[in-house]
mmCIF file of C-alpha atoms and ligand atoms in Angstrom:
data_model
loop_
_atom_site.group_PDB
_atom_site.id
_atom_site.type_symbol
_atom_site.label_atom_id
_atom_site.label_comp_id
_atom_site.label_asym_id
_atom_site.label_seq_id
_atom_site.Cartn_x
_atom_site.Cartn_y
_atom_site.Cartn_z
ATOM 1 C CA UNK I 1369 130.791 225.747 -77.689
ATOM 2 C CA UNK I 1370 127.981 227.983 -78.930
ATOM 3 C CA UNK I 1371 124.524 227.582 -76.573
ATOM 4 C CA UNK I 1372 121.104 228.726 -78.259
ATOM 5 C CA UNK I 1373 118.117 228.773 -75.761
ATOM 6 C CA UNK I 1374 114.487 228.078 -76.377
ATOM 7 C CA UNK I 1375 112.290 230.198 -73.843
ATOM 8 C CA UNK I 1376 109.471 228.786 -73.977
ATOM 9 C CA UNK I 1377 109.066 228.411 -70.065
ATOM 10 C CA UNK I 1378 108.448 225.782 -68.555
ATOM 11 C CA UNK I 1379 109.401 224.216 -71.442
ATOM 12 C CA UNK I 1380 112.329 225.831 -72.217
ATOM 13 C CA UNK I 1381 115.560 224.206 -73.127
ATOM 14 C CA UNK I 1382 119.200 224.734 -74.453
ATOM 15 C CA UNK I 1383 120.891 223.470 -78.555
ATOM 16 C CA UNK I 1384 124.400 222.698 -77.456
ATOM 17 C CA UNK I 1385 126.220 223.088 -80.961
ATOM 18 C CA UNK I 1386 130.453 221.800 -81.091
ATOM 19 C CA UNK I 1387 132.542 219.252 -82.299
ATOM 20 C CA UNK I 1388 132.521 216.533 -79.683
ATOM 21 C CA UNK I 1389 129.611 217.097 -77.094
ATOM 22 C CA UNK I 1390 130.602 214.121 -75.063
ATOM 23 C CA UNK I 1391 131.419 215.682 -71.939
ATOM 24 C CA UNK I 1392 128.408 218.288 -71.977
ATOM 25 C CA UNK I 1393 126.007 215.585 -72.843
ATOM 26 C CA UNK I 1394 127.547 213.246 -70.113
ATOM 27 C CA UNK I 1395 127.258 216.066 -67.636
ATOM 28 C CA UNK I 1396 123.524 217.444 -68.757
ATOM 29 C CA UNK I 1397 122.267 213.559 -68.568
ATOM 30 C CA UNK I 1398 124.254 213.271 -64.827
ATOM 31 C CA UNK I 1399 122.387 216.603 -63.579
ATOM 32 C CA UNK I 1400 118.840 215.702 -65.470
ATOM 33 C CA UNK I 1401 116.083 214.127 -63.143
ATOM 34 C CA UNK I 1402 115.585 210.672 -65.453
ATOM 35 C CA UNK I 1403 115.286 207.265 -64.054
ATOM 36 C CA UNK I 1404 117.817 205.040 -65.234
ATOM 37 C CA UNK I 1405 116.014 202.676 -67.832
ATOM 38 C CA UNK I 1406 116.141 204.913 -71.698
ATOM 39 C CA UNK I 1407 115.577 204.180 -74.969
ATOM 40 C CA UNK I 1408 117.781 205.394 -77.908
ATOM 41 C CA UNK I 1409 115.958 205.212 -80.996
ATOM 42 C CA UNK I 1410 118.084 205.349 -84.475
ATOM 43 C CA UNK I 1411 118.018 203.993 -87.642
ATOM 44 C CA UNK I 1412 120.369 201.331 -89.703
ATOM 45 C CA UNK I 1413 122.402 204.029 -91.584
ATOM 46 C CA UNK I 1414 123.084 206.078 -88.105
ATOM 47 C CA UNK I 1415 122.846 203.591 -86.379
ATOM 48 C CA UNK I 1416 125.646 200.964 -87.136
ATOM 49 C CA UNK I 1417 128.190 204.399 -86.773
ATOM 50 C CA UNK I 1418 126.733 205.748 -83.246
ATOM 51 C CA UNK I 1419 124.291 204.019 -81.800
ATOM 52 C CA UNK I 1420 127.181 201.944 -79.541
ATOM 53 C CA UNK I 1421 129.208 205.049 -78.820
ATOM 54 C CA UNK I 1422 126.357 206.783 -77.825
ATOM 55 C CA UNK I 1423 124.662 204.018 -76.046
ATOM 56 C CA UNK I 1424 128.372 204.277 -74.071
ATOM 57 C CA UNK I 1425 127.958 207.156 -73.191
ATOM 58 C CA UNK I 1426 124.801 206.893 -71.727
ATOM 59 C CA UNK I 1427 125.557 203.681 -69.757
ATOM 60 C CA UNK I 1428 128.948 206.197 -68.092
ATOM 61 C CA UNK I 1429 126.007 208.452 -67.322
ATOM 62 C CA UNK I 1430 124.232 205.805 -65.114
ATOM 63 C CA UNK I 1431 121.870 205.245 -67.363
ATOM 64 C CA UNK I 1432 120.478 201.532 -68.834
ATOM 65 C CA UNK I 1433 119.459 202.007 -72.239
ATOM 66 C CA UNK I 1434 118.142 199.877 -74.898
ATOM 67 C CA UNK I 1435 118.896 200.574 -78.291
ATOM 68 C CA UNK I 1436 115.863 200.595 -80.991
ATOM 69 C CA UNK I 1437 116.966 200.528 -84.566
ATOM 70 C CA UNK I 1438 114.143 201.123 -87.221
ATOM 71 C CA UNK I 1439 114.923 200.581 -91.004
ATOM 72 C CA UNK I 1440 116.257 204.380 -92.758
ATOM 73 C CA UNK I 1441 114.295 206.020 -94.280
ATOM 74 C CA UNK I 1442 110.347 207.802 -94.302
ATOM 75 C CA UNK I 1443 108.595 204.618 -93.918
ATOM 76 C CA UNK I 1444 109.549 204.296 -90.752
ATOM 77 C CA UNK I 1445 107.535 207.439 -89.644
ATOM 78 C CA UNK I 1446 104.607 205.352 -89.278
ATOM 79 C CA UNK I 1447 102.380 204.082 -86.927
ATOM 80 C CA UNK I 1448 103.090 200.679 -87.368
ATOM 81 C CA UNK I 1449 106.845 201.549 -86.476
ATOM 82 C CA UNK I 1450 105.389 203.484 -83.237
ATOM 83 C CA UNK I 1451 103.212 200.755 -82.313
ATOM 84 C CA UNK I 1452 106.417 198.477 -82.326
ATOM 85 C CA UNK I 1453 108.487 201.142 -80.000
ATOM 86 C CA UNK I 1454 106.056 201.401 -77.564
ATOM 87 C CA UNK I 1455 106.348 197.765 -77.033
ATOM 88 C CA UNK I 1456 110.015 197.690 -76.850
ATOM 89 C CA UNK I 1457 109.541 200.948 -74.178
ATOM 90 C CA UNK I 1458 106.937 198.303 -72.057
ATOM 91 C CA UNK I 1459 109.205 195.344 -72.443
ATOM 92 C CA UNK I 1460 112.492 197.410 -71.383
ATOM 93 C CA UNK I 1461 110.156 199.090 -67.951
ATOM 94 C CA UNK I 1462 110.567 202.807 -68.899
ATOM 95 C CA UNK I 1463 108.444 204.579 -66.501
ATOM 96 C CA UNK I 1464 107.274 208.208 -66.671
ATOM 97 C CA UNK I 1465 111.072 209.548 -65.758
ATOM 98 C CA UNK I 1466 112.841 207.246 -68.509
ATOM 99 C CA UNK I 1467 114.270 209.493 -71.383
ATOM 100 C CA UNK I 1468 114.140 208.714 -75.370
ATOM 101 C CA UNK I 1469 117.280 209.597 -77.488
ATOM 102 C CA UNK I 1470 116.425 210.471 -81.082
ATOM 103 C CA UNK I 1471 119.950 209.872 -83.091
ATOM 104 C CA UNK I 1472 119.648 210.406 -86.581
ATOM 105 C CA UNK I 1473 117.481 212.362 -88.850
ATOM 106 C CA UNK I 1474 114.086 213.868 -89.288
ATOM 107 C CA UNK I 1475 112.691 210.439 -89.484
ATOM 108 C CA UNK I 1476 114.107 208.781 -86.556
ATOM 109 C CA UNK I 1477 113.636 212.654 -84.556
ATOM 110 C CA UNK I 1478 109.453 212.607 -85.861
ATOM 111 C CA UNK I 1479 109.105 209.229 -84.340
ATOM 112 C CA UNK I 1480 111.324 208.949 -81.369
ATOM 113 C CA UNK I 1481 109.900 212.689 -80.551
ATOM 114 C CA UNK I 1482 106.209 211.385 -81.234
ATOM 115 C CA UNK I 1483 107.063 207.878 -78.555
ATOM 116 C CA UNK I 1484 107.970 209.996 -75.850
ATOM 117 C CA UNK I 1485 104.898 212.550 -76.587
ATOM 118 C CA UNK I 1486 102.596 209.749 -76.004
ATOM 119 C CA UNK I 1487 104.256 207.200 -73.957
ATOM 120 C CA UNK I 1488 102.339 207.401 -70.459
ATOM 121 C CA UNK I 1489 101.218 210.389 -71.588
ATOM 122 C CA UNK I 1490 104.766 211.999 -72.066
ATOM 123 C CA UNK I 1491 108.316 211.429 -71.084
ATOM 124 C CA UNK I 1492 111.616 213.267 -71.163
ATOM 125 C CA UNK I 1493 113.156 213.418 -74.653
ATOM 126 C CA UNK I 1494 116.647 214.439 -75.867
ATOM 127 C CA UNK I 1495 117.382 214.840 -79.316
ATOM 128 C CA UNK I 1496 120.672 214.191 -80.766
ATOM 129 C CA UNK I 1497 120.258 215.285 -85.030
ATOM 130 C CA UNK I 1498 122.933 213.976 -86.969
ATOM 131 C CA UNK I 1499 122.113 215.411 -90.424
ATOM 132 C CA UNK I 1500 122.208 219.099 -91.330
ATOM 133 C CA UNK I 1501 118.407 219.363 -92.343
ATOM 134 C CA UNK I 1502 117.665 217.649 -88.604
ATOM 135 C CA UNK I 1503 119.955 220.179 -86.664
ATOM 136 C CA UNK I 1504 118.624 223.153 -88.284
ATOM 137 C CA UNK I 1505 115.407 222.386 -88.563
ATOM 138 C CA UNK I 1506 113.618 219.423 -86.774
ATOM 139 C CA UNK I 1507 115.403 218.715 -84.076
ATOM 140 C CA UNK I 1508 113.848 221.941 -82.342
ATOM 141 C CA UNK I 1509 110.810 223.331 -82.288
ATOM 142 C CA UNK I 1510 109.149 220.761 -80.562
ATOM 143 C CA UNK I 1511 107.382 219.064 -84.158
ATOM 144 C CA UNK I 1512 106.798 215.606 -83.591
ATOM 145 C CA UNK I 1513 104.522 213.206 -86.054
ATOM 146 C CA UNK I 1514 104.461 210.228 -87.892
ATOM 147 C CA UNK I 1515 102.498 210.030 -91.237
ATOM 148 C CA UNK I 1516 99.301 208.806 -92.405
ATOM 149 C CA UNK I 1517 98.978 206.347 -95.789
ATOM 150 C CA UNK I 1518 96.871 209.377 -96.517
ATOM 151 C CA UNK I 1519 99.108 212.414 -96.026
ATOM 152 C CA UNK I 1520 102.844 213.382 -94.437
ATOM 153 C CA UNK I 1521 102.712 214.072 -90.249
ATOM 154 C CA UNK I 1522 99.357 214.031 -90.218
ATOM 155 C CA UNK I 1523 99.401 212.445 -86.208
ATOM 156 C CA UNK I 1524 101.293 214.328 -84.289
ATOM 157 C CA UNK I 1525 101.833 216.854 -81.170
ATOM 158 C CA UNK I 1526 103.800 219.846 -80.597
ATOM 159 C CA UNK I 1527 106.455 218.320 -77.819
ATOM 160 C CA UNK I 1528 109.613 219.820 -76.580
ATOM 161 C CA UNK I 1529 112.659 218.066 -76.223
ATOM 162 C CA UNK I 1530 114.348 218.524 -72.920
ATOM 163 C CA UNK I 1531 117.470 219.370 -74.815
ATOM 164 C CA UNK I 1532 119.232 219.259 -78.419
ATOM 165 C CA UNK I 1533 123.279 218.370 -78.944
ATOM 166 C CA UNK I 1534 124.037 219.505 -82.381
ATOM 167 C CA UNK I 1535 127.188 217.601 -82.936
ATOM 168 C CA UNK I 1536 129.331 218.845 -85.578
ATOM 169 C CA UNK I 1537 131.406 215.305 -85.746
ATOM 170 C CA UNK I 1538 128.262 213.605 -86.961
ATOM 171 C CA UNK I 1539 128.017 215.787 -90.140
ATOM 172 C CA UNK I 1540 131.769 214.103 -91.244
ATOM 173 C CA UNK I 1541 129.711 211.197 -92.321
ATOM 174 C CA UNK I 1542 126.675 212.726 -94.395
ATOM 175 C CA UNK I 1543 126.660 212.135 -98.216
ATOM 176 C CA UNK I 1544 127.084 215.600 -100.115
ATOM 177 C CA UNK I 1545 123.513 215.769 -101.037
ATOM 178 C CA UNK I 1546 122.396 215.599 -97.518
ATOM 179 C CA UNK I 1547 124.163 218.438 -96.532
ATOM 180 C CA UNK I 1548 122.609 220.496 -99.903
ATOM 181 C CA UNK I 1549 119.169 219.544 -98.548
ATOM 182 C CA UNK I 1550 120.225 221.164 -94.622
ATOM 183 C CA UNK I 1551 121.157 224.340 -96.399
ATOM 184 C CA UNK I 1552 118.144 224.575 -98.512
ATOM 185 C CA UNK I 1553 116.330 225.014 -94.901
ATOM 186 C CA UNK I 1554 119.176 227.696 -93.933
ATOM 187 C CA UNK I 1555 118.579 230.014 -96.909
ATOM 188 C CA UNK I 1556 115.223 230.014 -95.710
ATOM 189 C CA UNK I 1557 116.446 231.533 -92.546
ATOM 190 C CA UNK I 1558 118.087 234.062 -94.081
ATOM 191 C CA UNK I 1559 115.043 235.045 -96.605
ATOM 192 C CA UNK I 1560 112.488 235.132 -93.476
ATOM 193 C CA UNK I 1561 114.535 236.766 -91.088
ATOM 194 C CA UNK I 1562 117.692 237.822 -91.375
ATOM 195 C CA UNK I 1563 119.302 239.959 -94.825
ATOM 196 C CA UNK I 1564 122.633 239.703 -93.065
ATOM 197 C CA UNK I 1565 122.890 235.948 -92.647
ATOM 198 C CA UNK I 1566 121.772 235.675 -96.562
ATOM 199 C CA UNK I 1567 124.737 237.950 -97.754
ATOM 200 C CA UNK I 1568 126.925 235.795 -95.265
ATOM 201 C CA UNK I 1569 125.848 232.537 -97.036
ATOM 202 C CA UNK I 1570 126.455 234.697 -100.351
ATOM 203 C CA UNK I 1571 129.856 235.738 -99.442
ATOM 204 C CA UNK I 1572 130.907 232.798 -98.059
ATOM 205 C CA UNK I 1573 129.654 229.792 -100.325
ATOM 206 C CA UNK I 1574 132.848 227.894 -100.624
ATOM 207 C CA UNK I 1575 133.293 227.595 -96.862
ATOM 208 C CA UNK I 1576 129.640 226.429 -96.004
ATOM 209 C CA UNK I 1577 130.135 223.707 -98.922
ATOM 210 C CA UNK I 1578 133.524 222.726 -97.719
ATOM 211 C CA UNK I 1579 131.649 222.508 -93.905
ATOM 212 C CA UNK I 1580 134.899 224.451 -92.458
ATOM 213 C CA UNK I 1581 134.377 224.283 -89.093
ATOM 214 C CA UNK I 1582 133.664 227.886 -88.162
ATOM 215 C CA UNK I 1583 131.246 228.640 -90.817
ATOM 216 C CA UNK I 1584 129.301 225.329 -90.156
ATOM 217 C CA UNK I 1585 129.578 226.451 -86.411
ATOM 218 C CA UNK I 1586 127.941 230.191 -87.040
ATOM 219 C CA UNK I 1587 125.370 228.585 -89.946
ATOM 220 C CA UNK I 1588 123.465 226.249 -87.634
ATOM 221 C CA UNK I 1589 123.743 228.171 -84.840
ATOM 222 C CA UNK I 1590 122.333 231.349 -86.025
ATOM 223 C CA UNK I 1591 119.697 229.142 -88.015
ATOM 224 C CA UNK I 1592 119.119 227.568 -85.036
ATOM 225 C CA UNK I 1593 118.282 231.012 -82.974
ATOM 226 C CA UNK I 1594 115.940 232.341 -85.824
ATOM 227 C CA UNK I 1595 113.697 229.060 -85.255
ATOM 228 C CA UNK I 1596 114.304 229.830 -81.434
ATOM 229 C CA UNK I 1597 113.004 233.020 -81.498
ATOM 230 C CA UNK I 1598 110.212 232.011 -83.948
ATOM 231 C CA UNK I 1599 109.361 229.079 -81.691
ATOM 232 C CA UNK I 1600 109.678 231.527 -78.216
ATOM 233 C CA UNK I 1601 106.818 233.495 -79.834
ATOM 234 C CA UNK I 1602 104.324 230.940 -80.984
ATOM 235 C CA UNK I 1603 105.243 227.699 -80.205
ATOM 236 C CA UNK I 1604 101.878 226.335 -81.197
ATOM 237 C CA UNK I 1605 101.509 227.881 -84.818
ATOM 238 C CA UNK I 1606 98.948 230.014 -84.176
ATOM 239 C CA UNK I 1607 100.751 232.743 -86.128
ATOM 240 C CA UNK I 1608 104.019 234.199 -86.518
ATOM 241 C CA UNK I 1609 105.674 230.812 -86.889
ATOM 242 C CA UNK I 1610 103.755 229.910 -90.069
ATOM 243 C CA UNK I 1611 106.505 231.972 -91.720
ATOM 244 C CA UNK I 1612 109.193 228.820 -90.861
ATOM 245 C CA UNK I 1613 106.870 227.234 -94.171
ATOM 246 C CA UNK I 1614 108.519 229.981 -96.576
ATOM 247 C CA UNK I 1615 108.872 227.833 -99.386
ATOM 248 C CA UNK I 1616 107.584 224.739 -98.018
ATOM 249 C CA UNK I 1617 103.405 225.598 -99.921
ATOM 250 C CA UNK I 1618 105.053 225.152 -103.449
ATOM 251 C CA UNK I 1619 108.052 222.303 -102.122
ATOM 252 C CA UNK I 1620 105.281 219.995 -100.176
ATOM 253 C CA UNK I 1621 103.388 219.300 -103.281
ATOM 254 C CA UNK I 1622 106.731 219.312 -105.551
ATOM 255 C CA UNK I 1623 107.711 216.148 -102.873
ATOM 256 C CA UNK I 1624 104.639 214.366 -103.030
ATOM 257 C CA UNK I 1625 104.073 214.315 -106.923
ATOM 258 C CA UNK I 1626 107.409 213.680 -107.120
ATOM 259 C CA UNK I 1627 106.743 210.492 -104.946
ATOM 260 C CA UNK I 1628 109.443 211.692 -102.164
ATOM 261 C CA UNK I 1629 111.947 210.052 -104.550
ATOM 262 C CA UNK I 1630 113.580 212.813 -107.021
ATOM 263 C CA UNK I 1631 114.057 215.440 -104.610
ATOM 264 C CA UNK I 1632 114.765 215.278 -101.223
ATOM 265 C CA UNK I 1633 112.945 217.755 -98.564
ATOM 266 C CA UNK I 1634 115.870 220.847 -99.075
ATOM 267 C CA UNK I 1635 115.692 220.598 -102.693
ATOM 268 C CA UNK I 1636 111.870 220.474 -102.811
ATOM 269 C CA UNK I 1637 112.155 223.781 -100.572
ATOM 270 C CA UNK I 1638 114.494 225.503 -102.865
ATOM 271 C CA UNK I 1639 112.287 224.994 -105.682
ATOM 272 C CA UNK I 1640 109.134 226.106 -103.646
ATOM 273 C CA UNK I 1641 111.320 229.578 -102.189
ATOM 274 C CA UNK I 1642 111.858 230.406 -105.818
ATOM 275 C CA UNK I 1643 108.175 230.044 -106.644
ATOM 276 C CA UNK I 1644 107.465 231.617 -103.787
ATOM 277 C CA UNK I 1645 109.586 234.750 -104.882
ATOM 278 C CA UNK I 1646 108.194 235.014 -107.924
ATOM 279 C CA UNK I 1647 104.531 235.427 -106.928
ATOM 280 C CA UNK I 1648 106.117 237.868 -104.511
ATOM 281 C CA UNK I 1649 107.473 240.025 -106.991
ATOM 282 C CA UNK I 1650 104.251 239.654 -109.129
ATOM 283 C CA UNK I 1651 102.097 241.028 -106.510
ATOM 284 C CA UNK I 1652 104.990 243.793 -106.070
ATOM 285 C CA UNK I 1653 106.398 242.902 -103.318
ATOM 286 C CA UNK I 1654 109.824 243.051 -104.193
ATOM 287 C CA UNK I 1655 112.092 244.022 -107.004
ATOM 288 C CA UNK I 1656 113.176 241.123 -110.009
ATOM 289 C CA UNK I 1657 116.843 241.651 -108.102
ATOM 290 C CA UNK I 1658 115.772 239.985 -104.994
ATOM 291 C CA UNK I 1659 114.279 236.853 -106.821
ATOM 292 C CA UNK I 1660 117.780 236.715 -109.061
ATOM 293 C CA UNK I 1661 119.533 237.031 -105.812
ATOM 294 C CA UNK I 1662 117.778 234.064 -104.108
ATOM 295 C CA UNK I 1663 118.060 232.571 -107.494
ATOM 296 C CA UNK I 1664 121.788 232.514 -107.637
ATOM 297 C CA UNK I 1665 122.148 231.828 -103.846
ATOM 298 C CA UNK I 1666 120.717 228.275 -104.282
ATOM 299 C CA UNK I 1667 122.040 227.755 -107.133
ATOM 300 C CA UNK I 1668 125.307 228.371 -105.617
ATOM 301 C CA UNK I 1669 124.845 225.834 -102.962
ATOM 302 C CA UNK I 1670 124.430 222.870 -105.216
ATOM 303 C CA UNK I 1671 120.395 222.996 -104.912
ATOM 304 C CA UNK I 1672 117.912 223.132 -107.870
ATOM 305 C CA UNK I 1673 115.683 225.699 -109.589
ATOM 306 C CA UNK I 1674 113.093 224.031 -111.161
ATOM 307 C CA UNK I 1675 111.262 220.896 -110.313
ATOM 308 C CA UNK I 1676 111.184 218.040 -113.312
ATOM 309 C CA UNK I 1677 108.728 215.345 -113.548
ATOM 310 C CA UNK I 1678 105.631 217.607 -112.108
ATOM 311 C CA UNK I 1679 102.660 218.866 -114.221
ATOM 312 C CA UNK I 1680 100.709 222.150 -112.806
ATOM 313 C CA UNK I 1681 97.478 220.965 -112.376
ATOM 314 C CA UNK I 1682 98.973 218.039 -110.080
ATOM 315 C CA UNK I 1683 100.760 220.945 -108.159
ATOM 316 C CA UNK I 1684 97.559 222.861 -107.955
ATOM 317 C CA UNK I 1685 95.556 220.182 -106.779
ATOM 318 C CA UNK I 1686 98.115 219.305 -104.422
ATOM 319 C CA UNK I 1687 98.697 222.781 -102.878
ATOM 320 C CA UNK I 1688 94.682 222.706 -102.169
ATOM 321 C CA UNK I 1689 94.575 219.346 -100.087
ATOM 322 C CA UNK I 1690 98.183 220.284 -98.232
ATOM 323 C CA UNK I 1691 97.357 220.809 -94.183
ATOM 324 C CA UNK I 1692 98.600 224.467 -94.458
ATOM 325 C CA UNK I 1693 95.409 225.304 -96.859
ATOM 326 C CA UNK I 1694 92.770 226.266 -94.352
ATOM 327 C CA UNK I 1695 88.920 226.089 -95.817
ATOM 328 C CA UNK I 1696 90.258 226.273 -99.378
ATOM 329 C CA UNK I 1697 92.642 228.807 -98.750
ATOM 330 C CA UNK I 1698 96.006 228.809 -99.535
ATOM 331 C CA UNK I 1699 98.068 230.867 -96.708
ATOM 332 C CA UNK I 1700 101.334 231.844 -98.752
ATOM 333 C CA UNK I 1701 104.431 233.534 -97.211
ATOM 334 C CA UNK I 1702 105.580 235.754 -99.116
ATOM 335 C CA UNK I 1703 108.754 237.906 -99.334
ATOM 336 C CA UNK I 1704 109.006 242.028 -98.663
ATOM 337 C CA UNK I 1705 112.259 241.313 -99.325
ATOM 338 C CA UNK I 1706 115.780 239.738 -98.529
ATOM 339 C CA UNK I 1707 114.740 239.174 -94.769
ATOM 340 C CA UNK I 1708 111.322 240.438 -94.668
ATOM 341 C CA UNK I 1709 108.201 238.165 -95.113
ATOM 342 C CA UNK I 1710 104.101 238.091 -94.644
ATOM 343 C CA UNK I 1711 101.511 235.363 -95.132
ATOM 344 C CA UNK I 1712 98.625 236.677 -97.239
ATOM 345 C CA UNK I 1713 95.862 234.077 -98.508
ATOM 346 C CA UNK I 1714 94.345 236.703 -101.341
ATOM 347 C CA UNK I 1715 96.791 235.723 -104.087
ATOM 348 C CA UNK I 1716 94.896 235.792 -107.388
ATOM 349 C CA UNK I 1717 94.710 232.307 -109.116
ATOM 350 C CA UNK I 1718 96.271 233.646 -112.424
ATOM 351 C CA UNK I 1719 99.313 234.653 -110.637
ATOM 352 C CA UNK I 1720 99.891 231.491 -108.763
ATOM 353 C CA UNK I 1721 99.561 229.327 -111.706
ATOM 354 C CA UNK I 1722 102.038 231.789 -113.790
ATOM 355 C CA UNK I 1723 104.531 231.768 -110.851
ATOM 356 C CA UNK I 1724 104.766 227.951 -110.117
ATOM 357 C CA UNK I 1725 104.888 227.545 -114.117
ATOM 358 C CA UNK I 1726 107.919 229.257 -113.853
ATOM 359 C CA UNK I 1727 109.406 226.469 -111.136
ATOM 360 C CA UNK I 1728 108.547 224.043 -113.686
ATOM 361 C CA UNK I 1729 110.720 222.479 -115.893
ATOM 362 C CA UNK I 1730 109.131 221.708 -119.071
HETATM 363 N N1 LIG V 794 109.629 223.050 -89.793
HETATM 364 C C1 LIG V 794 108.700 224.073 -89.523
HETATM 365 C C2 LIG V 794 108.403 224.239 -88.065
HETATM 366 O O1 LIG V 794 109.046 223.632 -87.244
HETATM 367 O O2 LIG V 794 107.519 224.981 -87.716
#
């Protein structure tokens, strides 16, 4: 089993990542401090395979929990959906001890995590990520939100869970695509922080995309110790951790003029990394090498290039309202090179149009 801690003290906590975490998460629920009535949130796609097991597994523990299905999918990251769990958390008695299990995805994580934020003010949360993009991303960090009609996680809270079982078992069940979209997010982890762990996912393509067991193993854990480490030294994004958004300026506003329906959240990032590299290596940054490199690289794990069905100016406007952009400024991260990255917010206007032109399929 492969433990990552997140020392954020008192807030700290541990990712469990292996193949069947039954026993551990049986044993961390016997040892944690929670009163016996939980919730376990999930959705109808994760759901109908684990909710019961899990539920089980709880109930061994000594726990009581009631299960809270919401339908898949982003809608459900509302506050209309909240407003409905924090009735079922009233009706079912959770007090300020009760814990909430997220099982499932981002969406499902975002709310469950956002419940137990605000329920009484804050109770224990667990999260238990069954897709790739969820256990590498997510699930830590301590992110929780649900949108506005108006804009994606606009109402949120930074909250740490209490802990994070990255089971391995769950990604069995994950359409193909799904799993392209988790390793969209690890590239990033490799760009930002880590040349090593990008040559790893270059060298070793065919074994990440065939999710053989010990390269799935190493991939989320060491993903999942650069957003540690990240998270450890500015949990509240006052800084350093802006650089988890690598790619994310460019992909936000490919997602939403793309109405969250042609690419999923990975792809939109893959797109956005590329455009991001570009305007790197037009400000000089880095060589044309390192943006072929990161080129090939996602093209090599199934993700795409260019963005169809977007116009620039959309784009543009977009990347001016997105909640990064801070009085008209656009705070890029940019790449120094396979592993190294800065935010700058001085990026001439010329160069950003030319460079997300380029991510542009036309
Ligand atoms: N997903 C970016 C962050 O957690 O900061």
């Amino acid at each position: 089993m492969r433990k990552v801690e997140v020392d954020l003290k008192p807030r700290g906590y541990s990712i469990l990542i292996d193949h069947d975490l039954k026993a551990a998460f049986g044993q961390f629920i016997r040892q944690a401090d929670f009163s016996n009535r939980a919730l376990l949130v999930s959705d109808t796609n994760v759901g109908k395979l684990y909710a019961e097991p899990v539920a089980d597994l709880l109930k061994q523990a000594g726990l009581s929990p009631d299960i809270y299905i919401v339908p898949a999918g982003e809608s459900s990251k509302s506050l209309t959906e909240a407003e409905k769990l924090y009735t079922r958390a009233i009706e079912a008695g959770l007090d300020r001890h009760s814990a909430v299990f997220a099982l499932g995805g981002g969406v499902v994580g975002d709310l469950a995590g956002f419940i137990a934020a605000t329920y009484m003010r804050g109770i224990p949360l667990v999260q238990l990520p069954t897709s790739l993009l969820a256990q590498v991303d997510s699930s830590v960090g301590g992110k929780v939100a649900v949108n506005h009609r108006l804009g994606k996680n606009l109402i949120g809270a930074f909250y740490q869970p209490q802990g994070v079982f990255i089971d391995l078992d769950f990604l069995s069940t994950l359409p193909k695509r799904e799993i392209y979209t988790g390793l969209g997010e690890i590239i990033k982890y490799g760009v930002i922080y880590d040349e090593d762990f990008f040559t790893f996912l270059e060298n070793n393509a065919e074994a990440v995309l065939a999710l053989e067991p010990a390269a799935t193993a190493a991939i989320i854990a060491r993903s999942c110790m650069i957003k540690a480490k990240i998270v450890g030294l500015d949990e509240k994004e006052t800084g350093l951790r802006c650089i988890l958004n690598f790619g994310h300026t460019i992909g936000h506003a490919i997602e939403k003029d793309t109405h969250y329906v042609r690419y999923n959240h990975g792809e939109a990032v893959a797109i956005g990394m590329i455009g991001a590299a570009h305007i790197s290596r037009d400000l000089g940054m880095i060589d044309d090498a390192a943006v072929q490199r990161l080129i090939a690289l996602i093209r090599k794990l199934h993700l795409p290039t260019q963005a169809e069905g977007c116009s620039l100016d959309t784009i543009l406007a977009t990347i001016l309202h997105d909640k990064k952009t801070i009085n008209g400024k656009v705070h890029w991260v940019l790449m120094n090179g396979i592993g190294r990255v800065t935010s700058m917010d001085q990026v001439p206007d010329a160069v950003v149009r030319r460079c997300i032109k380029a991510v542009l399929a036309v």
